[in-house]
Coordinates of C-alpha atoms in Angstrom, one line a residue:
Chain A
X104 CA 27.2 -10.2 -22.9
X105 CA 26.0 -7.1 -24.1
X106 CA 24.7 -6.3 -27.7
X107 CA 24.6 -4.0 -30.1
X108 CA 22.0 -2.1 -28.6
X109 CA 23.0 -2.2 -25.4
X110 CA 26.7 -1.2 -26.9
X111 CA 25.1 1.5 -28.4
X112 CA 23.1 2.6 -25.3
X113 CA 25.9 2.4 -23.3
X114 CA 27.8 5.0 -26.2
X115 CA 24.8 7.0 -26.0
X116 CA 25.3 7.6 -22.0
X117 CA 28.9 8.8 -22.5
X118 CA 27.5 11.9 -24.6
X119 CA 25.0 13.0 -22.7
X120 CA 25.2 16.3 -20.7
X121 CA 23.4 17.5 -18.2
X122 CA 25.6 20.4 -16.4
X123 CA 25.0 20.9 -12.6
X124 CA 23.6 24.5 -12.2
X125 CA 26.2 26.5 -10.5
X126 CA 24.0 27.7 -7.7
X127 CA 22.8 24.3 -6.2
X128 CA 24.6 23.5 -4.1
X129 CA 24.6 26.7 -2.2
X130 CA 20.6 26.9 -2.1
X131 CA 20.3 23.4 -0.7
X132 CA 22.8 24.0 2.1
X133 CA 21.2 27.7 2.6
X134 CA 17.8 25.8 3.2
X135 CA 19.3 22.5 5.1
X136 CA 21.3 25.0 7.6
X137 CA 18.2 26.0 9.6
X138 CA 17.4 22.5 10.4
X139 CA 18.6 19.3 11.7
X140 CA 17.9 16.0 10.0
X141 CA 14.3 15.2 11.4
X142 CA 13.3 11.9 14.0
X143 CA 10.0 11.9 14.0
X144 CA 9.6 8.4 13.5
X145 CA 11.1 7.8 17.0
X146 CA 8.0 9.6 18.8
X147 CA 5.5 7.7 16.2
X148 CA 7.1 4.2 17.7
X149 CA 6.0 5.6 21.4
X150 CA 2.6 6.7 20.3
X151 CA 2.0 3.2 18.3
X152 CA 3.2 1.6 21.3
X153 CA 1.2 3.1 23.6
X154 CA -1.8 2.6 21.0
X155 CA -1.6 -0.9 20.6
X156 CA -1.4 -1.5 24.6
X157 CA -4.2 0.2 25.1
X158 CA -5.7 -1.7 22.0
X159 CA -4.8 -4.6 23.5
X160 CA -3.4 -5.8 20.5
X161 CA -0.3 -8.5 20.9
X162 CA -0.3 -9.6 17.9
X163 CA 2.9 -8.3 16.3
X164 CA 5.7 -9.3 13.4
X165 CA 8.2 -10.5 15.2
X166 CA 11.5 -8.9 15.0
X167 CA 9.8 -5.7 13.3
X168 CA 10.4 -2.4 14.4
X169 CA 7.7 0.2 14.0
X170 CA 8.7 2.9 11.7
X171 CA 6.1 4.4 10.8
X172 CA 2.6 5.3 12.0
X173 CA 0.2 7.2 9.6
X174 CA -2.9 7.3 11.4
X175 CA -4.3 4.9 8.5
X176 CA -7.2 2.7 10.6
X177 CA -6.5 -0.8 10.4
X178 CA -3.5 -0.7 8.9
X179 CA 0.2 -1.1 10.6
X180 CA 3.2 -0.5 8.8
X181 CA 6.6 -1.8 9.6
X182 CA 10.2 -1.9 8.9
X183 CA 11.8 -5.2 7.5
X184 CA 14.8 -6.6 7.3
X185 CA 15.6 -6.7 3.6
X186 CA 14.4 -5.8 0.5
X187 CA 12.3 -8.1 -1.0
X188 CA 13.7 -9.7 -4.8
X189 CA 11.0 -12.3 -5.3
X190 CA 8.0 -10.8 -7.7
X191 CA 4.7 -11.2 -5.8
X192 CA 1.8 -12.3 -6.9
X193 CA -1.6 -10.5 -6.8
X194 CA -4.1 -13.3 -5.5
X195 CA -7.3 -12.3 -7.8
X196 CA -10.9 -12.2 -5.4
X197 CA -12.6 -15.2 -6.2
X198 CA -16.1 -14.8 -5.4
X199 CA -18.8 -13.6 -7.6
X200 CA -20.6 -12.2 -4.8
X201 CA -22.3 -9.2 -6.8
X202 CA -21.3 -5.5 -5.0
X203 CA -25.2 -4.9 -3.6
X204 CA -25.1 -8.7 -1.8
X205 CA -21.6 -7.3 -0.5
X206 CA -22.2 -4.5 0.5
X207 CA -25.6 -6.1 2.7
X208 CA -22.9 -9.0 4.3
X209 CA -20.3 -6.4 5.2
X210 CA -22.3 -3.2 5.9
X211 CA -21.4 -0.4 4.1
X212 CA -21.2 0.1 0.3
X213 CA -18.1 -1.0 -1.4
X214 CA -16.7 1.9 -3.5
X215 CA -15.4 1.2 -6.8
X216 CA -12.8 3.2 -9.3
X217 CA -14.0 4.1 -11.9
X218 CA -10.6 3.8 -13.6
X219 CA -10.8 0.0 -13.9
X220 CA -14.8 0.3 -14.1
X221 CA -17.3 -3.0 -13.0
X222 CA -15.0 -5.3 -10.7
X223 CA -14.4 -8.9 -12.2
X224 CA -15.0 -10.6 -8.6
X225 CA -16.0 -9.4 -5.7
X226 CA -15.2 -11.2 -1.8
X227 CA -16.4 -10.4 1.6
X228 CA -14.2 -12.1 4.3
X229 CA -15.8 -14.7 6.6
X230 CA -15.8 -12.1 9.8
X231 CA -17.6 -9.6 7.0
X232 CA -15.3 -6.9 7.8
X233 CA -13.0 -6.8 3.7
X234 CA -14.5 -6.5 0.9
X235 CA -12.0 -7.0 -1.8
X236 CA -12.4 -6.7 -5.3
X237 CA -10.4 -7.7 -8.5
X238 CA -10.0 -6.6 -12.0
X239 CA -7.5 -8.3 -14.7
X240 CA -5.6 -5.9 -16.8
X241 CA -2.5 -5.2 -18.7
X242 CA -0.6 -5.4 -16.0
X243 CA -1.9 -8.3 -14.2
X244 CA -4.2 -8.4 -11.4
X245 CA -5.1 -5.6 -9.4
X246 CA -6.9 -5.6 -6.3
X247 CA -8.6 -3.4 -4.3
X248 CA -9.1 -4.4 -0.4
X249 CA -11.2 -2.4 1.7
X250 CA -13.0 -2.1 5.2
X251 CA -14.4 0.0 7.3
X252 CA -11.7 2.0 9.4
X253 CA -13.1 1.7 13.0
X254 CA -11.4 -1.9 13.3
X255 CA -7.8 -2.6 15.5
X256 CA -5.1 -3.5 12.9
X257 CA -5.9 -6.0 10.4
X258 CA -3.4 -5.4 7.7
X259 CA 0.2 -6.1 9.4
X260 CA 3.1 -5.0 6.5
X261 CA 6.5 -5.5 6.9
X262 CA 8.8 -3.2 4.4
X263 CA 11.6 -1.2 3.4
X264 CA 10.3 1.5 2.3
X265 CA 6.8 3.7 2.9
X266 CA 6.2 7.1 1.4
X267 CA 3.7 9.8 2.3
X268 CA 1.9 10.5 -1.0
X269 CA -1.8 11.8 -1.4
X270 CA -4.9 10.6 -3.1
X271 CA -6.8 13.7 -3.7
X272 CA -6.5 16.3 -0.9
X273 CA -6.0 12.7 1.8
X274 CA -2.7 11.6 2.8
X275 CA -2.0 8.1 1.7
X276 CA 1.0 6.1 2.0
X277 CA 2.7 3.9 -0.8
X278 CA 4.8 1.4 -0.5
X279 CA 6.5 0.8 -3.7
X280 CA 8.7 -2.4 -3.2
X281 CA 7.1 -6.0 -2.5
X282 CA 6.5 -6.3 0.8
X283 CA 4.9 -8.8 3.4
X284 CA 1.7 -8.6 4.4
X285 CA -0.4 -10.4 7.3
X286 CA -4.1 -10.3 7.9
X287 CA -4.9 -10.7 11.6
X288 CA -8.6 -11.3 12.7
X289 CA -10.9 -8.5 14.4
X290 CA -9.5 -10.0 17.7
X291 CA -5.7 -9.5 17.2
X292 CA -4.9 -12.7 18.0
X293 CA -5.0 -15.4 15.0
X294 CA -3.6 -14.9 11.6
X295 CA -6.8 -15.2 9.0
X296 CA -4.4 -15.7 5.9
X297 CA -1.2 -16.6 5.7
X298 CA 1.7 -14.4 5.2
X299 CA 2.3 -13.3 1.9
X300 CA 4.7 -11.2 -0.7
X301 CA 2.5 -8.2 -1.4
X302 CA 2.8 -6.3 -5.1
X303 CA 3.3 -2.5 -4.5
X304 CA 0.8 -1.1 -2.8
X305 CA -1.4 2.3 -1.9
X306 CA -3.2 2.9 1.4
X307 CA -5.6 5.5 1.6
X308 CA -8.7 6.9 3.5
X309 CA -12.0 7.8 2.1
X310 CA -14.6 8.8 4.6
X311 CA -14.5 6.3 7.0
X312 CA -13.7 3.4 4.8
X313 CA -9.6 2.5 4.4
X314 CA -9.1 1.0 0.9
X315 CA -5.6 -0.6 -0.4
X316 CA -5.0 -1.0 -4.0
X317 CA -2.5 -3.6 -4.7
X318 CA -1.0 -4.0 -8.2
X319 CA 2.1 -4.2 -10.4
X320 CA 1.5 -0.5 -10.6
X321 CA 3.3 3.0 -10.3
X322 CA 2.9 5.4 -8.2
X323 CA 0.7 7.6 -10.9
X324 CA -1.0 4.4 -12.2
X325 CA -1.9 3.6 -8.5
X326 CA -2.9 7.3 -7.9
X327 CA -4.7 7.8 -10.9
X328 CA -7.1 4.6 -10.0
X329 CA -7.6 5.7 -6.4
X330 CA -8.7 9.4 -7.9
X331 CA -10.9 7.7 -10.2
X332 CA -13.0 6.4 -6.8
X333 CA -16.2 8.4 -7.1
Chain B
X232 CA 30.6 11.2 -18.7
X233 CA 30.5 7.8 -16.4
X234 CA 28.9 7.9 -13.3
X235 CA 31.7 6.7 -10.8
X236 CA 30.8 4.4 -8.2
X237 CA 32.2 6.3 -5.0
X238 CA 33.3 4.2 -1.8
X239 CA 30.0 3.5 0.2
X240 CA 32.1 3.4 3.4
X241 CA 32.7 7.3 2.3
X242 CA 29.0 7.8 2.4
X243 CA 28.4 6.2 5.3
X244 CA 30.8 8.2 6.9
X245 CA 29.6 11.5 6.1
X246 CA 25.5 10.3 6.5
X247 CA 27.6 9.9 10.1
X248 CA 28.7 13.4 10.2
X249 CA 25.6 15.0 9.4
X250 CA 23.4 13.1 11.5
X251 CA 25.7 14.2 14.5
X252 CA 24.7 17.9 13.8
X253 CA 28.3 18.5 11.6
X254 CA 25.8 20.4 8.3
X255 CA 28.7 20.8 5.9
X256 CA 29.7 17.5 5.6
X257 CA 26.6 17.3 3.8
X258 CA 27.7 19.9 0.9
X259 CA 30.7 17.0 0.7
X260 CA 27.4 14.5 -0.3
X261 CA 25.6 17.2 -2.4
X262 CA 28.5 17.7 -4.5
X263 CA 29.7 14.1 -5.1
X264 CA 25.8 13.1 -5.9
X265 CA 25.1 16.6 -8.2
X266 CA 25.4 15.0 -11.5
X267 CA 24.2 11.7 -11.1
X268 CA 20.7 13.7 -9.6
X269 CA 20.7 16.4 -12.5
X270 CA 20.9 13.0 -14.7
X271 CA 18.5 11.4 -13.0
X272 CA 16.2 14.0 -12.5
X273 CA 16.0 15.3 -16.5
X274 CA 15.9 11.6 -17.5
X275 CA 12.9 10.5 -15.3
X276 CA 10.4 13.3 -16.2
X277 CA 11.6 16.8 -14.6
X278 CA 12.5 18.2 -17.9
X279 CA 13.4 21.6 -17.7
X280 CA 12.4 21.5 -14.0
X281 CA 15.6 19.2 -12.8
X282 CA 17.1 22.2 -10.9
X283 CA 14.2 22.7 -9.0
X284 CA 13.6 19.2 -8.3
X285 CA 17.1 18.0 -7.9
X286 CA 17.2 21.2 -5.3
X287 CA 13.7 19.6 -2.9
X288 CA 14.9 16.1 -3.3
X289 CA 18.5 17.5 -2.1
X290 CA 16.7 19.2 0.8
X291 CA 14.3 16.1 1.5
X292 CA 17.2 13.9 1.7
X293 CA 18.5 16.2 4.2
X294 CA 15.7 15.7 6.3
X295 CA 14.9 12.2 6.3
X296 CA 18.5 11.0 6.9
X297 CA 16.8 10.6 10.3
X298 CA 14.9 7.3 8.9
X299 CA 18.1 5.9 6.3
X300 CA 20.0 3.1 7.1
X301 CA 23.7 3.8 7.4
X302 CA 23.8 0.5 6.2
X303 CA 22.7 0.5 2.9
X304 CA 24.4 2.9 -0.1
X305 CA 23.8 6.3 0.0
X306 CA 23.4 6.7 -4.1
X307 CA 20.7 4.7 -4.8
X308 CA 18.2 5.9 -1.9
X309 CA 19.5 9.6 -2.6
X310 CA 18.4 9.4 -6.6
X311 CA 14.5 7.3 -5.6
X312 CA 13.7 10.7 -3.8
X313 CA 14.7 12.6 -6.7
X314 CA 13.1 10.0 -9.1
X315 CA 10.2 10.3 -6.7
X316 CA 10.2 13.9 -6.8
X317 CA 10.6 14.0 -10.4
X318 CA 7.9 12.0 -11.3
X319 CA 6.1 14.5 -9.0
X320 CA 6.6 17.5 -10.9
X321 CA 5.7 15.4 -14.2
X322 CA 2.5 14.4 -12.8
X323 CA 1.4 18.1 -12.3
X324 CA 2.4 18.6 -15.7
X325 CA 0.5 16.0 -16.8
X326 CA -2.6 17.9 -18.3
X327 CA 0.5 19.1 -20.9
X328 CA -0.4 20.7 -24.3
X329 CA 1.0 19.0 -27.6
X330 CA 2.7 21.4 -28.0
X331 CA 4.4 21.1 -24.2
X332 CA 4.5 17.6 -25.3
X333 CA 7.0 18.4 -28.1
X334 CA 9.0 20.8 -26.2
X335 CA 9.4 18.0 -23.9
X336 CA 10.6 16.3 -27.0
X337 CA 12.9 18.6 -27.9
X338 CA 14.1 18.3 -24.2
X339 CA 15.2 15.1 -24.6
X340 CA 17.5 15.9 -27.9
X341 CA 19.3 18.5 -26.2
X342 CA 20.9 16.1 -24.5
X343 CA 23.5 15.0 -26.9
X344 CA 25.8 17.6 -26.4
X345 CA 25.5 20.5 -28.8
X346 CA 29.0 21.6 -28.2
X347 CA 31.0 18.5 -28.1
X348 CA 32.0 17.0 -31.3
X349 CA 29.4 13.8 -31.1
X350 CA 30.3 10.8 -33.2
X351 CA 27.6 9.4 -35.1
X352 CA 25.1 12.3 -33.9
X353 CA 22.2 11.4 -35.9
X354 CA 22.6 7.9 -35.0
X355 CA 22.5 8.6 -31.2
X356 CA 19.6 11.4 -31.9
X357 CA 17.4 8.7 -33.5
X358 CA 18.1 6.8 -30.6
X359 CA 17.8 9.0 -28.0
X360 CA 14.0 10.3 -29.7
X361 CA 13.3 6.5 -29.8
X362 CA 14.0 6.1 -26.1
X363 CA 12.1 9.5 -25.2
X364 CA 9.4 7.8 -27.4
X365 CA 9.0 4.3 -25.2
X366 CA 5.8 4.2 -22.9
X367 CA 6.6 5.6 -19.3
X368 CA 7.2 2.1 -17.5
X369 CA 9.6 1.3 -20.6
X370 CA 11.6 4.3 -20.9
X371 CA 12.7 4.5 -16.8
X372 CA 14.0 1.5 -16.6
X373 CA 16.1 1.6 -20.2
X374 CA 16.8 5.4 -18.7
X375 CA 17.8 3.7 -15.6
X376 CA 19.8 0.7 -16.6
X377 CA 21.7 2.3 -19.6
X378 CA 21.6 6.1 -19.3
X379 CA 22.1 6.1 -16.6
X380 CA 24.1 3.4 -15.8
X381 CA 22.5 2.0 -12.5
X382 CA 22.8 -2.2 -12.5
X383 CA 19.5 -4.4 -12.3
X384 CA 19.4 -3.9 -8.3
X385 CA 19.7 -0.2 -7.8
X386 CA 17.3 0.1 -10.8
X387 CA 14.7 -1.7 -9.2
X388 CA 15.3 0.9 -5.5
X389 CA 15.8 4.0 -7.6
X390 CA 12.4 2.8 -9.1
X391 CA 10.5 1.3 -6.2
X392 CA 9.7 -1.7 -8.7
X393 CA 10.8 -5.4 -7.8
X394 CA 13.9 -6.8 -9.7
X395 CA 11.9 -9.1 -11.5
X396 CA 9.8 -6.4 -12.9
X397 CA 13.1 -4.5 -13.9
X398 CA 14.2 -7.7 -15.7
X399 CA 11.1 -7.8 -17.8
X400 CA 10.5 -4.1 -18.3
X401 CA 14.1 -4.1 -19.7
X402 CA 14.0 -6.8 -22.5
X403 CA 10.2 -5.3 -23.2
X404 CA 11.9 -1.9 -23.8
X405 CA 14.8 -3.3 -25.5
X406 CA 12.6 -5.4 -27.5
X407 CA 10.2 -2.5 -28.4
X408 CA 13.5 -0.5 -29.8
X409 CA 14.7 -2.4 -31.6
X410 CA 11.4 -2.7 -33.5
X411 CA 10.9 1.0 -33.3
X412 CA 14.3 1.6 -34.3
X413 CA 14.7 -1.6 -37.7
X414 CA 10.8 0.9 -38.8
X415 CA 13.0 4.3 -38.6
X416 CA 15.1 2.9 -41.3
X417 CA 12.9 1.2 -42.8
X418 CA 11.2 4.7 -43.6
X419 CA 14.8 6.2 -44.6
X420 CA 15.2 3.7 -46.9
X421 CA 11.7 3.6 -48.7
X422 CA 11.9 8.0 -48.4

């Protein structure tokens, strides 16, 4: 049952006016009539193929199809099968592991944004190869994972939806809706953690290190904290 | 104006079309979505840039039909590119003078149809300047949800959050209205 704000919303919408220019639709059918809707994800799914047998990678979400195939190391991206309704939770780092004993364990120096400044925890995973780190703020917990990009996929995500953005002058991908995410050991063969609903999500490179920044966050929230890496 | 829901089977029927190679039926799509992206596109933080960005989105839409699923509606995947897009051209305007800032404002007033004869303008002026006034997360998903019109569910794919996110961003923002709203007449009243 609405109420009076909502009634008055609602009024509000039916005086609003926002006239379509007249010359719209012309110039988008002018610039759509050179060019056919585009594929290219079909060729990606050959290539990943291909990739992953000569990885010799078997692990794989089953039932997933490949859509998409950014180049991102360590990192595969699939379609699922439904949007996901459920909120996920951010699971916070845990460890207290300070950022110079991490960066010794895991071999190469965690980078930190300086958008959310000094990380709360700090965890290397038990093959060395994450380093993830975790801040609390207004909008829950954010976390950043990240690992050095020379590694087979560790990072399996299933979801609806993945858009090329950029972080800087890199291309990056975010996926704005929860999604599931697995995290398959150095081997491809055993599942380290168990599945999980992941919060949005952007995947980027910098250098040779592939960080994801997970978060109840925007797309400019998101971008703005990845910029902030220094 | 109301947004009218149009038959999805329509849609799918002319996402059909194009994707076979047949272009126009496409203009069939542009026109039927036009307003509902202009709205979407000033509301969501194109401003006086909605052409333009209503125009790429059109255009990406076009060339990702590749990648959308006949399956799903048409609407709500259309207007999350041009939300995406607008949000886009808002971010490069981000470094904005305060002046800009107020302009932007002033954007947002406009809307209330100078022309038509309004009932209770001021009222729906404060309102509108109080919605233009929420923070960013706030004011999409009241934009969204009430102005324009989308339910809970295409809110939430329009703005790539989770539902559950739009459910508490809404009753934040309605919450924060009201109290911006009850200290606007409180300041009437004392002036």
């Amino acid at each position: 049952m609405p109420d009076a704000l909502e009634e008055r919303l609602a009024a509000l919408a039916a005086d609003l006016w926002v006239p379509v220019p007249d010359g719209l639709e012309g110039a988008v059918m002018r610039r759509v009539a050179t060019a056919r809707p585009r594929r290219r994800w079909r060729r990606w799914l050959a290539g990943l193929v291909a990739g992953l047998l000569g990885a010799g990678v078997v692990a794989s979400p089953v039932g997933a199809e490949i859509r998409e195939w950014l180049g991102l190391p360590g990192v595969s991206v699939t379609t699922g099968d439904d949007p996901v309704t459920e909120t996920p939770t951010v699971p916070p780092a845990t460890g207290s592991t300070d950022l110079g004993r991490a960066a010794d364990l895991a071999g190469f120096t965690p980078v930190v944004p300086d958008a959310l400044g000094a990380p709360e925890h700090v965890d290397v995973s038990r093959d060395a190869l994450v380093v993830s780190l975790s801040w609390t703020t207004e909008e829950g917990t954010v976390r950043l994972d990240q690992f050095r990009g020379d590694v087979d996929p560790l990072f399996w995500k299933t979801t609806v939806e993945a858009d090329r953005v950029a972080v800087g002058l890199h291309e990056a991908l975010w996926l704005p809706t929860a999604h599931r995410v697995e995290v398959v050991a150095a081997d491809g063969t055993e599942r380290t953690l168990p599945s999980r609903l992941a919060a949005p999500t952007l995947l980027w490179v910098d250098d040779d290190l592939t960080l994801r920044l997970e978060g109840d966050l925007d797309l400019d929230e998101a971008t703005r904290i990845a910029e902030s890496v220094g | 104006m109301t947004i009218s829901t149009d038959d999805a089977s329509d849609d799918a029927d002319l996402v059909g079309r194009v994707r076979a190679g047949d272009t126009d039926a496409y203009a069939v799509l542009v026109r039927r979505h036009a307003r509902a992206a202009m709205r979407t596109a000033t509301l969501l933080g194109a401003g006086s840039d909605a052409e333009d960005v209503v125009q790429e989105a059109l255009v990406k839409a076009y060339r990702s039909l590749g990648s959308f699923r006949a399956d799903r509606p048409f609407r709500p995947w259309l207007l999350r590119i041009v939300a995406n897009e607008a949000r886009n051209a808002h971010r490069s305007a981000v470094r904005r003078t305060g002046r800009e800032e107020r302009q932007a404002r002033d954007l947002w007033a406009e809307l209330l149809d100078p022309a038509a004869a309004v009932v209770d303008r001021e009222d729906k002026a404060r309102l509108l300047a109080a919605v233009a006034g929420l923070p960013d997360k706030l004011r999409l998903v009241v934009a969204c949800r009430y102005l324009l019109e989308l339910d809970e569910a295409d809110t939430a794919v329009v703005l790539g959050v989770p539902r559950g996110t739009v459910k508490s961003r809404l009753s934040r923002g309605l919450a924060r209205l009201r109290e911006d709203l009850a200290a606007t007449i409180e300041e009437v009243d004392h002036a």
